[in-house]
């Protein structure tokens, strides 16, 4: 039994723009061929997608070759449009959440769901969480930064407290890297270099911002294995052990907090995954893929074999950790 | 025989400001007690340092407890003042280089040296390299970004070609992280989180910018184990293998180029160092410490023991790789 915690959906259609203020930031699907559409955002084709993004039968058909049995559905991250007005973003999120709920209802033993909330307005986002839960979703997906602001910042504390109170899960997805002036080379580097650094910065900000101190029961997962976080951790730990300002700011060692966060295993290298397992523990890592945008490079079973995992550890990474993360018994 | 590739110096004095345009950006040493001084830069105490920074006898006295036999001397990175006018920075660099050369001359079997050049003016920096070499230094230290610009950018290609032509070494030190808006928490985080990400971005920019394609014989080392670079590499490798834009931009796999770069071992965790060794090869890693600012947490001998290194591999990391990096036979 293998659950993929990191898969994305795009609705087949979006409601028409109507009277909203979003203007052409409001997405629409330009269906260019059967089962194929351009996701149009702000007047350009953000990405050409196929019906794997919205079709339950297509997804079920892919699972055997993916080596997975269940998927956690979350929106294509670009659709968490924090650049929109909060009310437009809320409405777009409701459509995403309804789409995910409907996909789950088509095959309830195959899917879980993480919805969208307008985190650029933390109070509005917090208020929407009850609706997300009542639709049967297990939590929300949020971006690694909110228009450049950090998840560990105080302004998001109330939102995360409400997430914790409702027993929901948070999946943090890398998006919109803010330091692309520091990259030289082909255009794909926002994804190649930006994503893992985004994920690392988000995980670090949660620790250094003290989020888990305020929300000890929060279940929060970082995409792409937490990105570079595993290489930030030893220096955080060393400085915490030798320098007063770090020790005064953080009640517990960063290595302890790191073992309370969750991470997917989207690394493309078993040595890298082994390193993460060594640093944060087998209990915090879950199978992921970025399906259907990045197809899995090896099946989870093959990956577990390369890592020489015990049966118990393989089962934890395959499903047990994910069920605990989602709050599903 | 252990060489520490990553140690810093501060001169006991700087020449007086004179007619320079640097104004109070020009550093001076405010000696507050015997063997203790504030390094004053732009009207504030950048750091209180002790005579370990300039005293050869003090450094020799520390080597036994450090578990090292030789040190590579490079300027305290803040002194590579790329924010100054190029001519002022050149003059400051000459003073740093003379200081390092004099320290070497006091105990020539104990020290090597990496000097300073005004990289904000790549042509002027390139012209100064012959002088650096003729003073007996083995190369130069440069910062991980040049007033925000990336070492892999085309404008620095001529400088690196001259470095390569002269057979000098380059030590890239993390400094002035450009993304500190993405950090939440105590003030030390520029060092804790900024430095490893800086180092990772610098190493990545050298690869994605194609520097080693143009300068195949360049010997270039990244501080703090290349920072987060080891966790950027698998994603770079995967995307290079599946996406045309990466493949068109880079003539060889990132994992191949990564094995041509050098890295110190300043990680504070033997698991992390093991991971780096697995990713880039034993031949590319050297002992470092950031002495005298961060004191070594364990001796190299103890570190090698924790890693269960063979005698040959331990010798490579202890000295052989460093001599090859420095171009010393």
XYZ file of C-alpha atoms in Angstrom:
658
model
C 0.000 0.000 0.000
C 1.694 3.194 -1.263
C 0.259 6.716 -0.914
C 1.687 9.530 -3.045
C 1.435 12.676 -0.894
C 2.538 15.028 -3.657
C 0.240 15.004 -6.703
C -1.496 17.951 -8.320
C -4.810 18.653 -9.996
C -6.068 21.312 -12.394
C -9.860 21.611 -12.855
C -11.142 20.872 -16.374
C -12.828 24.271 -16.329
C -12.884 27.383 -14.205
C -16.024 29.449 -13.597
C -16.161 32.458 -15.893
C -14.602 35.673 -14.672
C -17.899 37.508 -14.009
C -17.553 40.686 -12.025
C -14.347 39.871 -10.209
C -11.463 42.300 -9.901
C -8.844 39.675 -10.745
C -8.954 40.600 -14.420
C -6.850 38.333 -16.583
C -5.067 36.899 -13.542
C -8.217 34.768 -13.218
C -7.329 31.468 -14.914
C -9.201 29.810 -17.746
C -8.679 26.526 -19.567
C -8.082 26.790 -23.298
C -8.882 23.269 -24.490
C -6.702 22.812 -27.555
C -7.349 19.113 -28.219
C -9.255 16.260 -26.590
C -7.781 15.792 -23.154
C -5.324 18.679 -23.549
C -5.571 22.298 -22.440
C -3.495 25.396 -21.930
C -3.864 26.884 -18.459
C -4.164 30.568 -19.338
C -3.107 32.980 -16.593
C -2.543 36.700 -17.091
C -2.757 36.415 -20.855
C -0.189 33.661 -21.310
C -0.147 29.889 -21.380
C 1.245 29.036 -17.969
C 1.442 25.357 -18.816
C -0.075 22.888 -21.265
C -1.665 20.103 -19.253
C -3.406 16.838 -20.041
C -6.516 15.208 -18.611
C -4.440 13.417 -15.984
C -4.891 16.722 -14.144
C -8.667 16.318 -13.750
C -9.685 12.836 -14.861
C -10.124 10.271 -12.100
C -10.068 7.316 -14.539
C -6.778 8.540 -16.078
C -5.204 8.855 -12.635
C -6.449 5.435 -11.557
C -5.026 4.006 -14.791
C -1.588 5.478 -14.061
C -1.319 4.158 -10.530
C -0.108 0.638 -11.371
C 2.863 1.852 -13.428
C 3.533 4.573 -10.852
C 3.656 1.869 -8.205
C 1.147 3.727 -6.053
C -2.279 2.828 -4.636
C -3.592 6.173 -3.449
C -2.929 9.845 -4.161
C -3.189 12.995 -2.101
C -4.639 15.640 -4.433
C -3.527 19.260 -4.182
C -3.894 22.180 -6.591
C -1.217 22.942 -9.178
C 0.697 25.465 -7.015
C 0.402 28.358 -9.488
C -3.348 28.273 -8.790
C -2.757 29.327 -5.157
C -2.929 32.847 -6.509
C -1.781 34.948 -3.552
C -1.253 37.841 -5.955
C -5.035 38.150 -6.420
C -7.388 40.032 -4.133
C -8.191 37.841 -1.106
C -11.856 37.523 -2.036
C -11.101 36.459 -5.634
C -8.471 34.042 -4.347
C -10.986 32.684 -1.843
C -13.497 32.083 -4.622
C -10.874 30.412 -6.830
C -9.852 28.279 -3.860
C -13.462 27.198 -3.275
C -13.615 26.004 -6.890
C -10.345 24.088 -6.443
C -11.547 22.573 -3.202
C -14.881 21.528 -4.752
C -12.999 19.977 -7.681
C -10.800 17.983 -5.314
C -13.814 16.921 -3.211
C -15.640 15.761 -6.345
C -12.615 13.768 -7.541
C -12.410 12.110 -4.126
C -16.135 11.305 -4.254
C -15.655 9.514 -7.590
C -13.237 7.063 -5.986
C -13.177 7.627 -2.236
C -10.869 4.727 -1.451
C -8.203 6.141 -3.773
C -7.833 9.805 -2.909
C -7.226 12.290 -0.117
C -7.260 16.050 -0.601
C -5.432 19.231 0.390
C -7.241 22.423 -0.525
C -6.527 26.096 -1.171
C -7.042 29.140 1.048
C -6.158 32.839 0.453
C -3.118 33.009 2.731
C -2.339 36.601 1.661
C -5.185 37.393 4.092
C -4.367 35.141 7.063
C -7.652 35.851 8.881
C -9.762 35.078 5.823
C -7.675 31.954 5.204
C -8.174 30.837 8.814
C -11.939 31.351 8.551
C -12.097 29.163 5.427
C -10.441 26.202 7.120
C -13.688 24.922 8.646
C -15.251 24.789 5.162
C -12.196 22.901 3.855
C -12.586 20.379 6.646
C -16.348 20.032 6.216
C -15.799 19.181 2.528
C -13.835 16.152 3.655
C -10.381 17.429 2.764
C -7.536 16.574 5.138
C -5.800 19.936 5.018
C -4.427 22.650 2.774
C -1.556 23.285 0.428
C 0.279 26.581 0.911
C 3.163 28.148 -1.002
C 6.701 28.403 0.380
C 6.353 32.169 0.563
C 3.307 34.435 0.573
C 4.127 37.213 -1.887
C 7.674 37.103 -0.479
C 6.707 36.778 3.199
C 7.813 33.855 5.342
C 5.570 31.193 6.841
C 7.473 31.484 10.133
C 6.521 35.176 10.446
C 4.234 36.195 13.298
C 1.422 37.335 10.981
C 0.673 33.731 9.975
C 0.672 32.379 13.535
C -3.095 32.725 13.980
C -3.733 30.851 10.743
C -1.519 27.952 11.779
C -3.136 27.869 15.234
C -6.511 27.415 13.566
C -5.068 24.669 11.331
C -3.785 22.959 14.467
C -7.079 23.415 16.334
C -9.023 21.781 13.505
C -6.518 18.937 13.215
C -5.787 19.694 9.563
C -2.514 19.070 7.709
C -0.406 21.645 5.795
C 1.586 20.803 2.686
C 4.110 23.544 1.842
C 4.935 23.649 -1.865
C 7.888 25.573 -3.337
C 6.841 28.311 -5.734
C 7.839 31.789 -6.891
C 11.458 31.834 -5.703
C 12.342 35.356 -4.612
C 16.080 35.199 -5.369
C 16.166 34.425 -9.073
C 18.590 37.308 -9.605
C 21.087 34.884 -8.060
C 20.781 32.343 -10.848
C 22.609 32.233 -14.179
C 21.662 29.856 -16.967
C 18.665 28.268 -18.721
C 15.109 29.287 -17.829
C 14.218 26.041 -16.063
C 16.413 27.048 -13.125
C 13.501 28.538 -11.168
C 12.334 24.973 -10.788
C 15.789 23.344 -10.592
C 17.497 25.670 -8.097
C 14.670 27.890 -6.909
C 12.378 25.128 -5.656
C 14.790 23.304 -3.336
C 16.063 26.565 -1.845
C 12.477 27.803 -1.392
C 11.592 24.615 0.440
C 14.698 24.890 2.624
C 14.009 28.522 3.469
C 10.383 27.727 4.330
C 11.334 24.857 6.651
C 14.086 26.932 8.247
C 11.737 29.884 8.781
C 9.240 27.630 10.529
C 11.986 26.531 12.939
C 13.744 29.857 13.485
C 10.391 31.660 13.665
C 9.292 29.346 16.477
C 6.110 28.076 14.784
C 6.275 24.607 16.328
C 6.792 26.145 19.765
C 3.438 27.906 19.408
C 1.717 25.062 17.541
C 3.235 21.867 18.940
C 0.617 19.605 17.351
C 0.803 21.159 13.880
C 1.426 18.634 11.115
C 3.350 20.401 8.336
C 5.113 18.865 5.349
C 7.706 20.410 3.026
C 7.846 19.507 -0.651
C 10.879 18.139 -2.494
C 12.273 16.575 0.639
C 12.469 19.958 2.327
C 14.821 20.958 -0.510
C 18.134 22.132 0.883
C 16.903 22.066 4.476
C 18.922 18.944 5.325
C 22.131 20.868 4.618
C 21.032 23.930 6.598
C 20.288 21.852 9.661
C 23.834 20.957 10.858
C 24.920 24.601 10.841
C 21.703 25.639 12.619
C 22.374 22.944 15.178
C 26.021 23.918 15.699
C 25.299 27.614 16.114
C 22.386 26.844 18.443
C 24.803 24.849 20.595
C 27.482 27.584 20.761
C 25.808 30.990 20.350
C 23.443 32.650 22.816
C 21.136 34.453 20.326
C 20.106 31.180 18.669
C 19.636 29.471 22.008
C 17.551 32.323 23.385
C 15.331 32.344 20.301
C 14.757 28.601 20.067
C 13.549 26.612 23.041
C 14.732 23.323 21.600
C 17.555 22.211 19.331
C 16.790 22.616 15.604
C 17.497 18.912 15.131
C 14.668 18.121 17.563
C 12.174 20.383 15.789
C 13.288 18.998 12.414
C 12.084 15.585 13.546
C 8.572 16.995 14.061
C 8.245 18.266 10.483
C 7.269 16.070 7.532
C 8.972 15.813 4.133
C 8.177 14.095 0.869
C 10.864 12.034 -0.868
C 11.042 13.890 -4.210
C 14.831 13.944 -4.583
C 15.682 11.765 -7.620
C 18.664 10.243 -5.821
C 18.589 7.496 -3.217
C 21.786 8.797 -1.560
C 20.049 12.111 -0.975
C 16.966 10.414 0.422
C 19.166 8.297 2.687
C 20.784 11.471 4.014
C 17.368 13.005 4.771
C 16.244 9.827 6.542
C 19.415 9.929 8.644
C 18.846 13.572 9.584
C 15.093 13.680 10.311
C 14.141 10.069 10.931
C 12.211 7.476 8.952
C 8.965 8.498 10.674
C 8.855 11.931 8.950
C 9.302 11.048 5.265
C 6.552 10.170 2.765
C 6.386 9.051 -0.848
C 5.797 11.924 -3.297
C 6.224 12.586 -7.013
C 4.847 15.930 -8.320
C 2.563 13.791 -10.537
C 1.460 14.485 -13.239
C 4.051 17.220 -13.950
C 7.202 15.297 -13.118
C 6.670 11.609 -13.758
C 8.202 9.363 -11.143
C 11.750 8.263 -12.062
C 11.565 5.002 -10.139
C 8.730 3.234 -8.336
C 8.626 3.511 -4.544
C 9.247 -0.251 -4.304
C 12.466 0.114 -6.317
C 13.489 3.116 -4.227
C 12.961 1.195 -0.980
C 15.056 -1.642 -2.406
C 17.916 0.744 -3.247
C 17.771 2.046 0.321
C 17.770 -1.487 1.800
C 14.867 -0.453 4.051
C 13.376 -2.877 6.540
C 9.767 -3.895 5.872
C 8.573 -1.753 8.783
C 10.471 1.313 7.580
C 9.297 0.814 4.002
C 5.688 0.624 5.192
C 6.118 3.793 7.243
C 7.413 5.775 4.257
C 4.930 4.146 1.871
C 1.778 4.864 3.844
C 1.977 4.951 7.638
C 3.634 8.350 7.901
C 1.267 9.837 5.333
C -1.840 8.611 7.159
C -0.479 10.119 10.373
C 0.352 13.377 8.557
C -3.162 13.526 7.097
C -4.759 12.697 10.449
C -6.460 9.643 8.955
C -6.754 6.648 11.236
C 50.108 16.256 7.930
C 46.913 18.334 7.975
C 46.385 21.608 6.064
C 43.491 23.889 7.013
C 42.366 25.521 3.747
C 39.908 27.874 5.431
C 41.519 30.264 7.927
C 41.318 34.036 7.995
C 43.589 36.936 8.842
C 43.032 40.559 9.784
C 46.063 42.902 9.646
C 47.109 44.414 12.982
C 46.835 47.847 11.366
C 45.561 49.381 8.162
C 47.265 52.285 6.423
C 45.587 55.579 7.260
C 42.805 56.743 5.000
C 44.747 59.524 3.273
C 43.076 60.965 0.215
C 40.951 57.986 -0.715
C 37.285 58.267 -1.646
C 36.288 55.268 0.485
C 35.453 57.518 3.419
C 34.557 55.598 6.562
C 34.139 52.374 4.580
C 37.942 52.215 4.797
C 38.660 49.942 7.787
C 40.743 50.791 10.808
C 41.756 48.771 13.850
C 40.672 50.178 17.195
C 42.990 48.382 19.613
C 40.995 48.188 22.833
C 43.346 45.968 24.864
C 46.618 44.116 24.330
C 45.988 41.604 21.559
C 42.392 42.717 21.032
C 40.905 45.137 18.539
C 37.618 46.240 17.051
C 37.595 46.146 13.255
C 35.876 49.445 12.529
C 34.086 49.626 9.179
C 31.661 52.366 8.175
C 31.520 53.794 11.662
C 30.680 50.601 13.499
C 32.554 47.734 15.103
C 32.199 44.991 12.533
C 33.805 42.447 14.824
C 36.053 42.332 17.870
C 39.057 40.196 16.986
C 42.105 38.909 18.842
C 45.751 38.668 17.841
C 45.207 35.197 16.437
C 44.139 37.194 13.381
C 47.603 38.654 12.753
C 50.114 36.958 15.050
C 52.114 34.115 13.537
C 53.278 32.834 16.963
C 49.673 32.715 18.229
C 48.583 30.756 15.179
C 51.502 28.343 15.444
C 50.627 27.856 19.115
C 47.025 26.950 18.257
C 47.885 24.364 15.619
C 48.532 21.409 17.964
C 45.133 21.677 19.678
C 43.487 22.357 16.312
C 45.071 19.163 15.036
C 46.534 20.960 12.033
C 50.089 21.436 10.713
C 49.653 24.177 8.126
C 47.137 26.912 7.356
C 46.015 28.607 4.180
C 45.632 32.309 5.044
C 42.888 34.390 3.469
C 41.425 37.770 4.425
C 38.458 38.032 6.772
C 35.803 38.110 4.012
C 34.277 41.451 5.041
C 37.615 43.016 4.000
C 37.006 42.046 0.347
C 35.208 45.352 0.123
C 33.515 45.158 -3.278
C 31.313 48.065 -2.235
C 34.331 50.424 -2.368
C 35.644 52.104 -5.465
C 37.791 49.612 -7.414
C 40.981 51.614 -6.861
C 40.445 51.876 -3.106
C 39.577 48.192 -2.955
C 42.721 47.418 -4.988
C 44.831 49.365 -2.505
C 43.177 47.672 0.472
C 43.742 44.322 -1.226
C 47.436 45.090 -1.727
C 47.749 45.725 2.013
C 45.971 42.432 2.776
C 48.165 40.575 0.299
C 51.344 42.093 1.766
C 50.185 41.156 5.259
C 49.597 37.558 4.175
C 52.960 37.431 2.351
C 54.724 38.743 5.453
C 53.008 36.196 7.703
C 54.079 33.437 5.308
C 57.657 34.767 5.314
C 57.760 34.514 9.124
C 57.127 30.775 8.946
C 57.225 29.661 5.322
C 56.829 25.965 6.056
C 53.568 26.625 7.905
C 51.480 28.866 5.667
C 50.044 29.311 2.207
C 48.117 32.373 1.103
C 45.064 33.465 -0.880
C 44.879 37.189 -1.571
C 42.331 39.873 -2.396
C 41.494 41.552 -5.708
C 38.794 44.151 -6.560
C 36.381 41.823 -8.338
C 33.765 44.579 -8.737
C 36.083 45.640 -11.601
C 36.866 42.302 -13.272
C 39.530 43.778 -15.587
C 41.365 45.508 -12.748
C 41.099 42.316 -10.673
C 42.514 40.265 -13.559
C 45.442 42.675 -13.968
C 46.311 42.355 -10.258
C 46.602 38.572 -10.405
C 50.213 38.631 -11.636
C 51.187 40.720 -8.611
C 49.396 38.274 -6.302
C 51.327 35.431 -7.858
C 54.662 37.226 -7.758
C 54.182 37.829 -3.998
C 54.183 34.074 -3.565
C 50.474 33.644 -2.874
C 48.764 30.585 -4.341
C 45.577 32.314 -5.400
C 42.759 34.582 -4.320
C 39.713 34.563 -2.106
C 36.527 35.949 -3.673
C 33.041 36.451 -2.242
C 30.058 34.295 -3.182
C 28.465 37.249 -4.920
C 29.913 40.512 -6.207
C 27.520 43.207 -5.017
C 24.713 40.767 -5.839
C 26.141 39.501 -9.135
C 26.917 35.847 -9.767
C 30.367 34.354 -10.301
C 28.994 32.275 -13.181
C 27.963 35.430 -15.085
C 29.732 36.211 -18.334
C 31.275 39.450 -17.045
C 33.645 37.496 -14.754
C 34.743 35.016 -17.420
C 37.825 37.008 -18.414
C 38.949 37.232 -14.782
C 38.644 33.481 -14.291
C 40.475 32.833 -17.578
C 43.395 34.867 -16.266
C 43.289 32.961 -12.964
C 43.418 29.734 -14.959
C 46.235 31.007 -17.227
C 48.383 31.894 -14.216
C 47.653 28.579 -12.490
C 46.203 30.277 -9.417
C 43.507 28.897 -7.101
C 40.186 30.561 -6.182
C 38.546 30.177 -2.783
C 34.902 31.320 -2.826
C 33.706 32.493 0.580
C 30.052 33.057 1.476
C 29.265 36.640 2.413
C 26.517 39.247 2.151
C 23.536 36.960 1.482
C 21.132 38.750 -0.838
C 17.923 37.049 0.350
C 17.816 37.934 4.041
C 14.221 39.126 3.618
C 13.489 35.394 3.506
C 14.716 34.740 7.021
C 12.811 35.089 10.315
C 14.515 34.895 13.698
C 17.669 35.905 15.572
C 20.296 38.125 13.931
C 22.911 35.391 13.544
C 20.866 33.859 10.733
C 22.818 35.661 8.015
C 25.664 33.379 8.995
C 23.569 30.320 9.884
C 21.222 30.213 6.875
C 22.665 32.845 4.562
C 26.160 31.402 4.275
C 25.292 27.841 3.206
C 22.727 29.075 0.684
C 25.224 31.639 -0.657
C 27.808 28.915 -1.120
C 25.270 26.663 -2.837
C 24.113 29.436 -5.166
C 27.717 30.305 -6.050
C 28.631 26.702 -6.868
C 25.417 26.228 -8.841
C 26.003 29.443 -10.806
C 29.478 28.278 -11.764
C 27.963 25.078 -13.180
C 24.838 26.491 -14.813
C 26.806 29.481 -16.115
C 29.253 27.144 -17.842
C 32.417 28.480 -16.165
C 34.214 25.139 -16.133
C 33.408 24.636 -19.811
C 35.332 27.826 -20.596
C 38.029 27.300 -17.951
C 38.502 23.535 -17.736
C 41.701 23.791 -15.686
C 40.353 26.290 -13.150
C 40.768 25.181 -9.553
C 37.912 26.676 -7.541
C 36.831 25.836 -3.989
C 33.556 26.637 -2.207
C 33.460 27.375 1.499
C 31.354 25.556 4.087
C 31.316 22.381 2.056
C 29.630 24.160 -0.835
C 26.797 24.895 1.607
C 23.528 23.540 0.262
C 25.034 22.652 -3.121
C 24.988 18.919 -2.379
C 21.192 19.026 -2.146
C 20.808 21.106 -5.304
C 22.851 18.661 -7.333
C 20.426 15.696 -7.636
C 17.645 17.922 -8.966
C 20.080 19.615 -11.384
C 21.164 16.175 -12.527
C 17.630 14.861 -12.963
C 16.411 17.868 -14.928
C 19.577 17.803 -17.078
C 18.762 14.194 -17.929
C 15.115 14.834 -18.888
C 14.773 18.445 -20.090
C 16.235 19.903 -23.272
C 16.990 23.452 -22.024
C 19.344 22.173 -19.310
C 21.001 19.753 -21.688
C 21.502 22.406 -24.341
C 23.016 24.808 -21.821
C 25.386 22.355 -20.148
C 27.772 20.235 -22.181
C 28.253 17.733 -19.398
C 26.154 16.379 -16.555
C 26.161 18.591 -13.437
C 27.378 15.599 -11.417
C 30.486 15.451 -13.633
C 31.260 19.152 -13.222
C 30.607 18.921 -9.480
C 33.496 16.465 -9.263
C 35.846 19.113 -10.710
C 35.067 21.695 -8.030
C 36.661 21.727 -4.574
C 34.942 22.051 -1.196
C 36.096 22.487 2.374
C 34.643 20.250 5.091
C 33.158 22.933 7.380
C 29.846 21.205 8.150
C 29.887 20.364 11.889
C 28.313 16.959 11.228
C 30.076 13.853 9.977
C 26.879 12.553 8.319
C 26.756 15.706 6.241
C 30.403 15.404 5.294
C 29.856 11.768 4.368
C 27.035 12.817 2.069
C 29.260 15.403 0.356
C 32.033 12.852 -0.086
C 29.524 10.458 -1.665
C 28.274 13.135 -4.061
C 31.505 14.819 -5.212
C 34.224 12.294 -4.421
C 36.956 12.113 -1.798
C 39.413 13.838 -4.149
C 37.568 17.198 -3.993
C 37.203 17.794 -0.246
C 39.693 19.546 2.052
C 39.982 20.250 5.757
C 38.751 23.724 6.736
C 37.596 25.499 9.876
C 36.922 29.279 9.554
C 39.690 29.717 12.180
C 39.955 31.908 14.198
C 36.273 32.959 14.014
C 34.650 29.574 14.425
C 36.871 27.296 16.445
C 37.024 23.753 15.142
C 34.445 21.491 16.849
C 36.503 18.317 16.419
C 40.034 17.688 15.184
C 40.429 16.403 11.629
C 41.833 13.131 13.012
C 38.661 12.599 15.048
C 36.513 13.511 12.064
C 38.324 10.995 9.848
C 37.803 8.353 12.525
C 34.044 9.067 12.650
C 33.947 8.693 8.879
C 35.896 5.402 8.963
C 38.114 6.743 6.172
C 40.921 4.646 4.729
C 44.442 5.951 5.323
C 44.705 7.015 1.682
C 41.398 8.873 1.744
C 42.229 10.536 5.051
C 45.553 11.747 3.624
C 43.822 13.092 0.531
C 41.367 15.153 2.587
C 44.021 16.155 5.125
C 46.597 17.486 2.674
C 46.826 15.911 -0.779
C 43.722 17.544 -2.204
C 44.683 20.916 -0.752
C 48.183 20.829 -2.277
C 46.629 19.975 -5.641
C 44.051 22.768 -5.225
C 46.792 25.254 -4.374
C 48.973 24.076 -7.248
C 51.813 23.221 -4.858
C 53.859 20.183 -5.740
